[in-house]
Amino acid sequence: MNTTHKTGNKTHSVVFTILLHILVVIFFLAGLRVYGQVNEPKIEFVLNPTYPHAYEFTSVTIRSFSFDTQSALFSWSINGKPASTGRGVKSASFTTGPLGSKTAVSVIIVPFEGMKIKKTIDVYASDLDILWTASSYTPPFYRGKSLPTRGSTVTFVASPFFESAQTGKETDFLFEWNVDGKEMRQQSGYGARVFSLNIGRNSNTEYRIQARVTNPATNATQTKSFSLPIYDPALLFYELHPLQGPLTGRAISDRRAIAPDSEIQVLAVPYYASQPPAALDFGWKVENTDIARGEKGERADVLTYHAEQGSRGQQIVSLSILNPFNILERIQESFRIYVE
């Protein structure tokens, strides 16, 4: 009886000891795994430039405070091909491909004390175009672009170009607009590729515009910034031919000669005014005499000058244009008419 009891106790003790060792090993291995996860080195890729364009020389650098990068062994590869290897070689360089192409950059790191680490980053050659148009006035025959002036509105349109196998639509992209360092949150957001800026009446001489677009599907990002100068309106005079219309080949800059007993019509064009001519007040003068225009169906932007028979000499024709919606907007110019 006693022998059997002792044998049973011994068997139970052995089984208990084995189970205890198994549990210790399991917890030890689990602890190592958790320890390894918690202490996994933090590594950051730093691109220069941050958002490379097509066919642009680009460098990528490893940044980490988890191990000594100077003593670690680095082995770089670009698109699967070996690039550079050595201790402390924490940077690699390459030239991006065509717009939308991907460059796969991989690195294997062996710290002086630690486990081997492998990291990969995909670099896309992207771009961002920004087109803008101003609401300021230009005549129908003008082939140039309207310029931003005080009181006008400038509309910007951002067109991003990301990877060729682009996932997502522009409505899914995040557009962030910035003016003079200030975030335009009300006009930023997903799909907000159009942005409008009202130029104040007492605005600066220029604005600093920045757009940042991100494709959330791939985290590809592109940014562009530029200066937008603010211009003053320009007043030009053209001879208005009865058959050919405005002679736009050459503006009347300083003087215009006409013969006695003849007549000339002059068209005034307020380039880049914040309002069209029909909304502006035209104040014509010949010497110091006001010339009423715009009555009885007459065009306010056209002056008819008649030289009397036998007359000689010169007279100064001046024009002052006021904007009734912006009293600070005044455009003035003059020229001389020679009767000879």
Tab-separated table of C-alpha atoms in Angstrom:
chain	number	residue	atom	x	y	z
A	1	MET	CA	0.000	0.000	0.000
A	2	ASN	CA	2.673	2.481	0.956
A	3	THR	CA	4.854	1.566	-2.047
A	4	THR	CA	2.006	2.093	-4.496
A	5	HIS	CA	1.111	5.428	-2.943
A	6	LYS	CA	4.708	6.630	-3.137
A	7	THR	CA	4.988	5.513	-6.758
A	8	GLY	CA	1.812	7.440	-7.680
A	9	ASN	CA	3.054	10.578	-5.991
A	10	LYS	CA	6.366	10.308	-7.817
A	11	THR	CA	4.612	9.923	-11.175
A	12	HIS	CA	2.417	12.949	-10.521
A	13	SER	CA	5.479	14.948	-9.524
A	14	VAL	CA	7.302	14.074	-12.752
A	15	VAL	CA	4.277	14.983	-14.884
A	16	PHE	CA	3.846	18.250	-13.017
A	17	THR	CA	7.523	19.083	-13.488
A	18	ILE	CA	7.328	18.391	-17.226
A	19	LEU	CA	4.214	20.521	-17.617
A	20	LEU	CA	5.834	23.291	-15.630
A	21	HIS	CA	8.890	23.256	-17.890
A	22	ILE	CA	6.689	23.307	-20.991
A	23	LEU	CA	4.776	26.320	-19.682
A	24	VAL	CA	8.015	28.106	-18.834
A	25	VAL	CA	9.347	27.509	-22.350
A	26	ILE	CA	6.068	28.701	-23.937
A	27	PHE	CA	5.983	31.885	-21.878
A	28	PHE	CA	9.673	32.467	-22.547
A	29	LEU	CA	9.228	32.176	-26.319
A	30	ALA	CA	6.122	34.348	-26.218
A	31	GLY	CA	8.039	36.887	-24.208
A	32	LEU	CA	10.822	36.907	-26.765
A	33	ARG	CA	8.297	37.435	-29.545
A	34	VAL	CA	6.574	40.296	-27.754
A	35	TYR	CA	9.942	41.785	-26.831
A	36	GLY	CA	11.026	41.602	-30.449
A	37	GLN	CA	7.822	43.268	-31.620
A	38	VAL	CA	7.976	46.038	-29.074
A	39	ASN	CA	11.639	46.699	-29.739
A	40	GLU	CA	11.504	46.436	-33.534
A	41	PRO	CA	13.731	49.234	-34.841
A	42	LYS	CA	11.925	52.292	-36.122
A	43	ILE	CA	13.191	53.211	-39.570
A	44	GLU	CA	12.225	56.174	-41.746
A	45	PHE	CA	12.884	56.741	-45.440
A	46	VAL	CA	13.733	60.347	-46.323
A	47	LEU	CA	13.368	61.317	-49.995
A	48	ASN	CA	15.107	64.257	-51.634
A	49	PRO	CA	13.235	65.785	-53.342
A	50	THR	CA	10.260	64.798	-51.241
A	51	TYR	CA	7.993	64.501	-54.297
A	52	PRO	CA	10.174	63.600	-57.298
A	53	HIS	CA	9.078	64.385	-60.837
A	54	ALA	CA	9.753	62.373	-63.973
A	55	TYR	CA	13.425	61.812	-64.889
A	56	GLU	CA	14.598	63.576	-61.737
A	57	PHE	CA	17.715	62.673	-59.751
A	58	THR	CA	16.486	61.413	-56.378
A	59	SER	CA	18.165	60.219	-53.196
A	60	VAL	CA	16.721	58.127	-50.382
A	61	THR	CA	18.254	58.087	-46.897
A	62	ILE	CA	17.617	55.866	-43.891
A	63	ARG	CA	16.942	57.670	-40.631
A	64	SER	CA	16.750	55.751	-37.345
A	65	PHE	CA	17.509	56.319	-33.676
A	66	SER	CA	17.080	52.643	-32.784
A	67	PHE	CA	20.608	51.621	-33.813
A	68	ASP	CA	23.922	53.085	-34.888
A	69	THR	CA	23.579	53.754	-38.621
A	70	GLN	CA	27.299	54.502	-38.964
A	71	SER	CA	28.366	50.984	-37.951
A	72	ALA	CA	25.447	49.128	-39.575
A	73	LEU	CA	25.916	47.268	-42.856
A	74	PHE	CA	23.623	48.480	-45.662
A	75	SER	CA	22.860	46.641	-48.906
A	76	TRP	CA	20.768	48.659	-51.371
A	77	SER	CA	18.944	47.539	-54.512
A	78	ILE	CA	17.005	49.559	-57.087
A	79	ASN	CA	14.236	47.708	-58.929
A	80	GLY	CA	15.789	44.413	-57.850
A	81	LYS	CA	19.311	45.272	-59.024
A	82	PRO	CA	22.166	45.735	-56.502
A	83	ALA	CA	23.088	49.380	-56.064
A	84	SER	CA	25.511	50.021	-53.207
A	85	THR	CA	26.785	48.168	-50.144
A	86	GLY	CA	28.876	49.085	-47.132
A	87	ARG	CA	28.923	50.080	-43.504
A	88	GLY	CA	27.350	53.446	-42.886
A	89	VAL	CA	26.104	53.644	-46.494
A	90	LYS	CA	22.689	54.871	-45.387
A	91	SER	CA	21.803	56.594	-48.683
A	92	ALA	CA	21.183	55.508	-52.253
A	93	SER	CA	20.416	57.537	-55.364
A	94	PHE	CA	18.661	56.945	-58.665
A	95	THR	CA	16.875	58.748	-61.491
A	96	THR	CA	13.128	58.365	-61.722
A	97	GLY	CA	11.504	57.067	-64.879
A	98	PRO	CA	8.713	58.560	-66.985
A	99	LEU	CA	5.668	60.183	-65.445
A	100	GLY	CA	3.660	57.621	-63.493
A	101	SER	CA	6.445	55.022	-63.299
A	102	LYS	CA	7.417	53.264	-60.067
A	103	THR	CA	10.923	52.772	-58.676
A	104	ALA	CA	11.219	50.063	-56.000
A	105	VAL	CA	14.003	50.832	-53.518
A	106	SER	CA	14.983	48.039	-51.092
A	107	VAL	CA	17.568	47.954	-48.342
A	108	ILE	CA	18.856	45.191	-46.068
A	109	ILE	CA	20.327	46.494	-42.822
A	110	VAL	CA	22.490	44.497	-40.425
A	111	PRO	CA	23.145	46.552	-37.282
A	112	PHE	CA	26.397	45.957	-35.417
A	113	GLU	CA	24.326	44.387	-32.651
A	114	GLY	CA	20.907	43.202	-33.704
A	115	MET	CA	18.858	41.278	-36.217
A	116	LYS	CA	18.795	41.753	-39.982
A	117	ILE	CA	16.185	44.256	-41.194
A	118	LYS	CA	14.678	44.531	-44.676
A	119	LYS	CA	12.688	47.559	-45.824
A	120	THR	CA	11.229	48.628	-49.177
A	121	ILE	CA	9.754	51.878	-50.464
A	122	ASP	CA	8.009	52.492	-53.791
A	123	VAL	CA	8.776	55.884	-55.331
A	124	TYR	CA	6.413	57.177	-58.019
A	125	ALA	CA	7.340	59.850	-60.559
A	126	SER	CA	4.445	62.269	-60.198
A	127	ASP	CA	3.574	65.829	-61.087
A	128	LEU	CA	1.003	68.505	-60.407
A	129	ASP	CA	-0.193	71.146	-62.862
A	130	ILE	CA	-2.075	74.222	-61.714
A	131	LEU	CA	-3.935	76.372	-64.211
A	132	TRP	CA	-5.514	79.672	-63.264
A	133	THR	CA	-7.726	82.289	-64.858
A	134	ALA	CA	-8.753	85.748	-63.673
A	135	SER	CA	-12.163	87.380	-64.015
A	136	SER	CA	-10.692	90.755	-65.058
A	137	TYR	CA	-11.798	92.288	-68.360
A	138	THR	CA	-10.102	91.778	-71.714
A	139	PRO	CA	-11.595	92.741	-75.108
A	140	PRO	CA	-12.750	90.061	-77.574
A	141	PHE	CA	-9.833	90.719	-79.945
A	142	TYR	CA	-7.224	90.217	-77.204
A	143	ARG	CA	-5.447	86.863	-77.448
A	144	GLY	CA	-3.647	87.047	-74.132
A	145	LYS	CA	-4.627	86.038	-70.635
A	146	SER	CA	-6.634	88.023	-68.117
A	147	LEU	CA	-4.441	89.147	-65.232
A	148	PRO	CA	-5.295	89.318	-61.521
A	149	THR	CA	-6.204	92.824	-60.374
A	150	ARG	CA	-7.709	94.167	-57.166
A	151	GLY	CA	-11.386	93.359	-57.000
A	152	SER	CA	-11.158	90.432	-59.427
A	153	THR	CA	-11.496	86.713	-58.726
A	154	VAL	CA	-8.845	84.152	-59.654
A	155	THR	CA	-9.876	80.525	-60.180
A	156	PHE	CA	-7.285	77.748	-59.864
A	157	VAL	CA	-7.616	74.186	-61.178
A	158	ALA	CA	-5.236	71.460	-59.964
A	159	SER	CA	-4.483	68.465	-62.208
A	160	PRO	CA	-2.411	65.771	-60.455
A	161	PHE	CA	-0.507	63.027	-62.274
A	162	PHE	CA	0.334	59.998	-60.168
A	163	GLU	CA	1.196	56.373	-60.986
A	164	SER	CA	0.329	55.111	-64.462
A	165	ALA	CA	-1.835	52.317	-63.077
A	166	GLN	CA	-3.612	54.957	-61.057
A	167	THR	CA	-6.077	53.705	-58.500
A	168	GLY	CA	-8.945	55.958	-57.573
A	169	LYS	CA	-10.401	59.014	-59.261
A	170	GLU	CA	-9.611	62.681	-58.752
A	171	THR	CA	-12.781	62.905	-56.685
A	172	ASP	CA	-11.086	60.528	-54.229
A	173	PHE	CA	-7.896	62.609	-53.985
A	174	LEU	CA	-7.306	64.958	-51.073
A	175	PHE	CA	-6.691	68.547	-52.230
A	176	GLU	CA	-5.229	71.020	-49.727
A	177	TRP	CA	-4.986	74.704	-50.670
A	178	ASN	CA	-2.808	77.267	-48.927
A	179	VAL	CA	-2.543	81.048	-49.429
A	180	ASP	CA	0.311	83.007	-47.840
A	181	GLY	CA	0.878	80.211	-45.332
A	182	LYS	CA	-2.788	80.022	-44.316
A	183	GLU	CA	-4.785	76.841	-44.879
A	184	MET	CA	-7.935	77.350	-46.931
A	185	ARG	CA	-9.896	74.636	-45.138
A	186	GLN	CA	-13.323	75.594	-46.462
A	187	GLN	CA	-12.166	75.055	-50.048
A	188	SER	CA	-9.956	72.033	-49.328
A	189	GLY	CA	-11.006	68.402	-49.135
A	190	TYR	CA	-11.573	65.302	-51.227
A	191	GLY	CA	-12.171	66.166	-54.878
A	192	ALA	CA	-11.651	69.910	-54.247
A	193	ARG	CA	-9.488	70.455	-57.338
A	194	VAL	CA	-10.990	73.915	-58.031
A	195	PHE	CA	-10.147	76.840	-55.768
A	196	SER	CA	-11.284	80.482	-56.012
A	197	LEU	CA	-9.482	83.474	-54.539
A	198	ASN	CA	-11.104	86.891	-54.266
A	199	ILE	CA	-8.491	89.621	-54.635
A	200	GLY	CA	-9.203	92.321	-52.061
A	201	ARG	CA	-9.365	96.001	-52.873
A	202	ASN	CA	-6.348	96.696	-50.664
A	203	SER	CA	-4.490	93.480	-51.405
A	204	ASN	CA	-0.772	92.848	-51.380
A	205	THR	CA	1.290	93.079	-54.531
A	206	GLU	CA	1.395	89.268	-54.727
A	207	TYR	CA	0.061	86.095	-53.150
A	208	ARG	CA	1.884	82.852	-52.391
A	209	ILE	CA	-0.235	79.928	-53.579
A	210	GLN	CA	0.375	76.298	-52.642
A	211	ALA	CA	-1.548	73.153	-53.549
A	212	ARG	CA	-0.959	69.691	-52.108
A	213	VAL	CA	-2.659	66.601	-53.531
A	214	THR	CA	-2.614	63.123	-51.987
A	215	ASN	CA	-3.870	59.835	-53.384
A	216	PRO	CA	-5.046	57.954	-50.261
A	217	ALA	CA	-4.961	54.628	-52.121
A	218	THR	CA	-1.158	54.724	-52.450
A	219	ASN	CA	-0.175	57.673	-50.203
A	220	ALA	CA	1.449	59.252	-53.270
A	221	THR	CA	1.681	63.009	-52.734
A	222	GLN	CA	2.594	65.953	-54.923
A	223	THR	CA	2.809	69.639	-54.101
A	224	LYS	CA	3.379	72.848	-56.031
A	225	SER	CA	3.736	76.455	-54.942
A	226	PHE	CA	4.184	79.698	-56.853
A	227	SER	CA	3.788	83.462	-56.544
A	228	LEU	CA	0.746	85.173	-58.038
A	229	PRO	CA	1.476	88.870	-58.720
A	230	ILE	CA	-1.310	91.456	-58.620
A	231	TYR	CA	-1.392	93.910	-61.517
A	232	ASP	CA	-2.882	97.336	-62.117
A	233	PRO	CA	-5.395	97.812	-64.947
A	234	ALA	CA	-4.045	99.330	-68.167
A	235	LEU	CA	-5.917	101.796	-70.383
A	236	LEU	CA	-5.193	101.727	-74.131
A	237	PHE	CA	-6.662	103.783	-76.985
A	238	TYR	CA	-7.349	102.497	-80.507
A	239	GLU	CA	-8.591	104.247	-83.599
A	240	LEU	CA	-12.059	102.958	-84.476
A	241	HIS	CA	-12.356	102.562	-88.249
A	242	PRO	CA	-15.925	102.805	-89.652
A	243	LEU	CA	-15.458	99.634	-91.748
A	244	GLN	CA	-12.572	97.700	-90.187
A	245	GLY	CA	-13.461	98.287	-86.564
A	246	PRO	CA	-10.719	98.805	-83.949
A	247	LEU	CA	-7.263	99.123	-85.509
A	248	THR	CA	-5.637	96.915	-82.895
A	249	GLY	CA	-2.317	96.585	-84.710
A	250	ARG	CA	-1.040	99.725	-82.992
A	251	ALA	CA	-2.461	101.587	-80.037
A	252	ILE	CA	-2.449	105.380	-79.805
A	253	SER	CA	0.389	105.841	-77.352
A	254	ASP	CA	1.243	109.543	-77.302
A	255	ARG	CA	-0.123	111.458	-80.280
A	256	ARG	CA	-2.417	111.133	-83.273
A	257	ALA	CA	-2.299	113.537	-86.222
A	258	ILE	CA	-5.412	114.354	-88.250
A	259	ALA	CA	-6.191	116.859	-90.999
A	260	PRO	CA	-8.477	119.879	-90.581
A	261	ASP	CA	-12.153	119.265	-91.311
A	262	SER	CA	-11.792	115.552	-90.503
A	263	GLU	CA	-13.060	113.234	-87.825
A	264	ILE	CA	-11.635	110.388	-85.763
A	265	GLN	CA	-13.250	107.933	-83.394
A	266	VAL	CA	-11.218	106.635	-80.462
A	267	LEU	CA	-12.007	103.426	-78.567
A	268	ALA	CA	-10.868	103.176	-74.933
A	269	VAL	CA	-10.128	99.664	-73.634
A	270	PRO	CA	-9.634	99.208	-69.855
A	271	TYR	CA	-7.522	96.044	-69.828
A	272	TYR	CA	-7.784	93.958	-66.631
A	273	ALA	CA	-10.443	96.138	-65.008
A	274	SER	CA	-12.375	94.197	-62.402
A	275	GLN	CA	-15.633	95.052	-64.211
A	276	PRO	CA	-16.564	95.139	-67.932
A	277	PRO	CA	-16.760	98.556	-69.660
A	278	ALA	CA	-20.566	98.633	-69.455
A	279	ALA	CA	-20.322	98.719	-65.647
A	280	LEU	CA	-17.711	101.509	-65.511
A	281	ASP	CA	-18.025	105.297	-65.549
A	282	PHE	CA	-16.087	107.012	-68.370
A	283	GLY	CA	-15.059	110.640	-67.903
A	284	TRP	CA	-13.690	112.085	-71.170
A	285	LYS	CA	-12.046	115.485	-71.406
A	286	VAL	CA	-10.625	117.516	-74.285
A	287	GLU	CA	-8.235	119.950	-72.657
A	288	ASN	CA	-10.257	120.890	-69.556
A	289	THR	CA	-13.694	120.512	-71.094
A	290	ASP	CA	-15.830	117.546	-70.061
A	291	ILE	CA	-17.241	115.550	-72.957
A	292	ALA	CA	-20.513	113.832	-72.176
A	293	ARG	CA	-20.764	110.291	-73.541
A	294	GLY	CA	-23.199	107.447	-73.143
A	295	GLU	CA	-26.265	109.559	-73.859
A	296	LYS	CA	-28.760	108.919	-76.666
A	297	GLY	CA	-27.392	105.439	-77.248
A	298	GLU	CA	-23.782	106.589	-77.576
A	299	ARG	CA	-21.049	104.273	-76.378
A	300	ALA	CA	-19.326	105.615	-73.285
A	301	ASP	CA	-16.032	103.973	-74.285
A	302	VAL	CA	-15.895	105.728	-77.698
A	303	LEU	CA	-14.972	109.378	-78.277
A	304	THR	CA	-15.652	111.146	-81.577
A	305	TYR	CA	-13.269	114.042	-82.251
A	306	HIS	CA	-13.984	116.477	-85.094
A	307	ALA	CA	-11.345	118.941	-86.292
A	308	GLU	CA	-12.900	122.083	-87.705
A	309	GLN	CA	-11.976	123.444	-91.096
A	310	GLY	CA	-8.946	125.719	-90.974
A	311	SER	CA	-7.997	124.691	-87.434
A	312	ARG	CA	-4.402	124.050	-86.380
A	313	GLY	CA	-2.603	123.022	-83.192
A	314	GLN	CA	-2.843	120.278	-80.580
A	315	GLN	CA	-5.259	119.301	-77.856
A	316	ILE	CA	-4.910	116.860	-74.972
A	317	VAL	CA	-7.536	114.138	-74.735
A	318	SER	CA	-7.763	112.520	-71.309
A	319	LEU	CA	-9.933	109.809	-69.839
A	320	SER	CA	-10.622	108.841	-66.246
A	321	ILE	CA	-12.488	105.592	-65.599
A	322	LEU	CA	-14.116	104.914	-62.244
A	323	ASN	CA	-15.537	101.689	-60.907
A	324	PRO	CA	-18.780	102.417	-59.013
A	325	PHE	CA	-18.394	99.083	-57.173
A	326	ASN	CA	-14.862	99.921	-56.027
A	327	ILE	CA	-14.089	103.586	-55.476
A	328	LEU	CA	-10.390	102.753	-55.152
A	329	GLU	CA	-10.232	101.543	-58.744
A	330	ARG	CA	-9.430	104.476	-61.002
A	331	ILE	CA	-7.785	104.182	-64.424
A	332	GLN	CA	-6.392	107.302	-66.097
A	333	GLU	CA	-4.588	107.943	-69.370
A	334	SER	CA	-4.227	110.655	-72.020
A	335	PHE	CA	-2.858	111.370	-75.496
A	336	ARG	CA	-2.503	114.356	-77.841
A	337	ILE	CA	-4.312	115.079	-81.087
A	338	TYR	CA	-2.419	117.199	-83.618
A	339	VAL	CA	-4.443	119.016	-86.250
A	340	GLU	CA	-2.127	119.856	-89.140
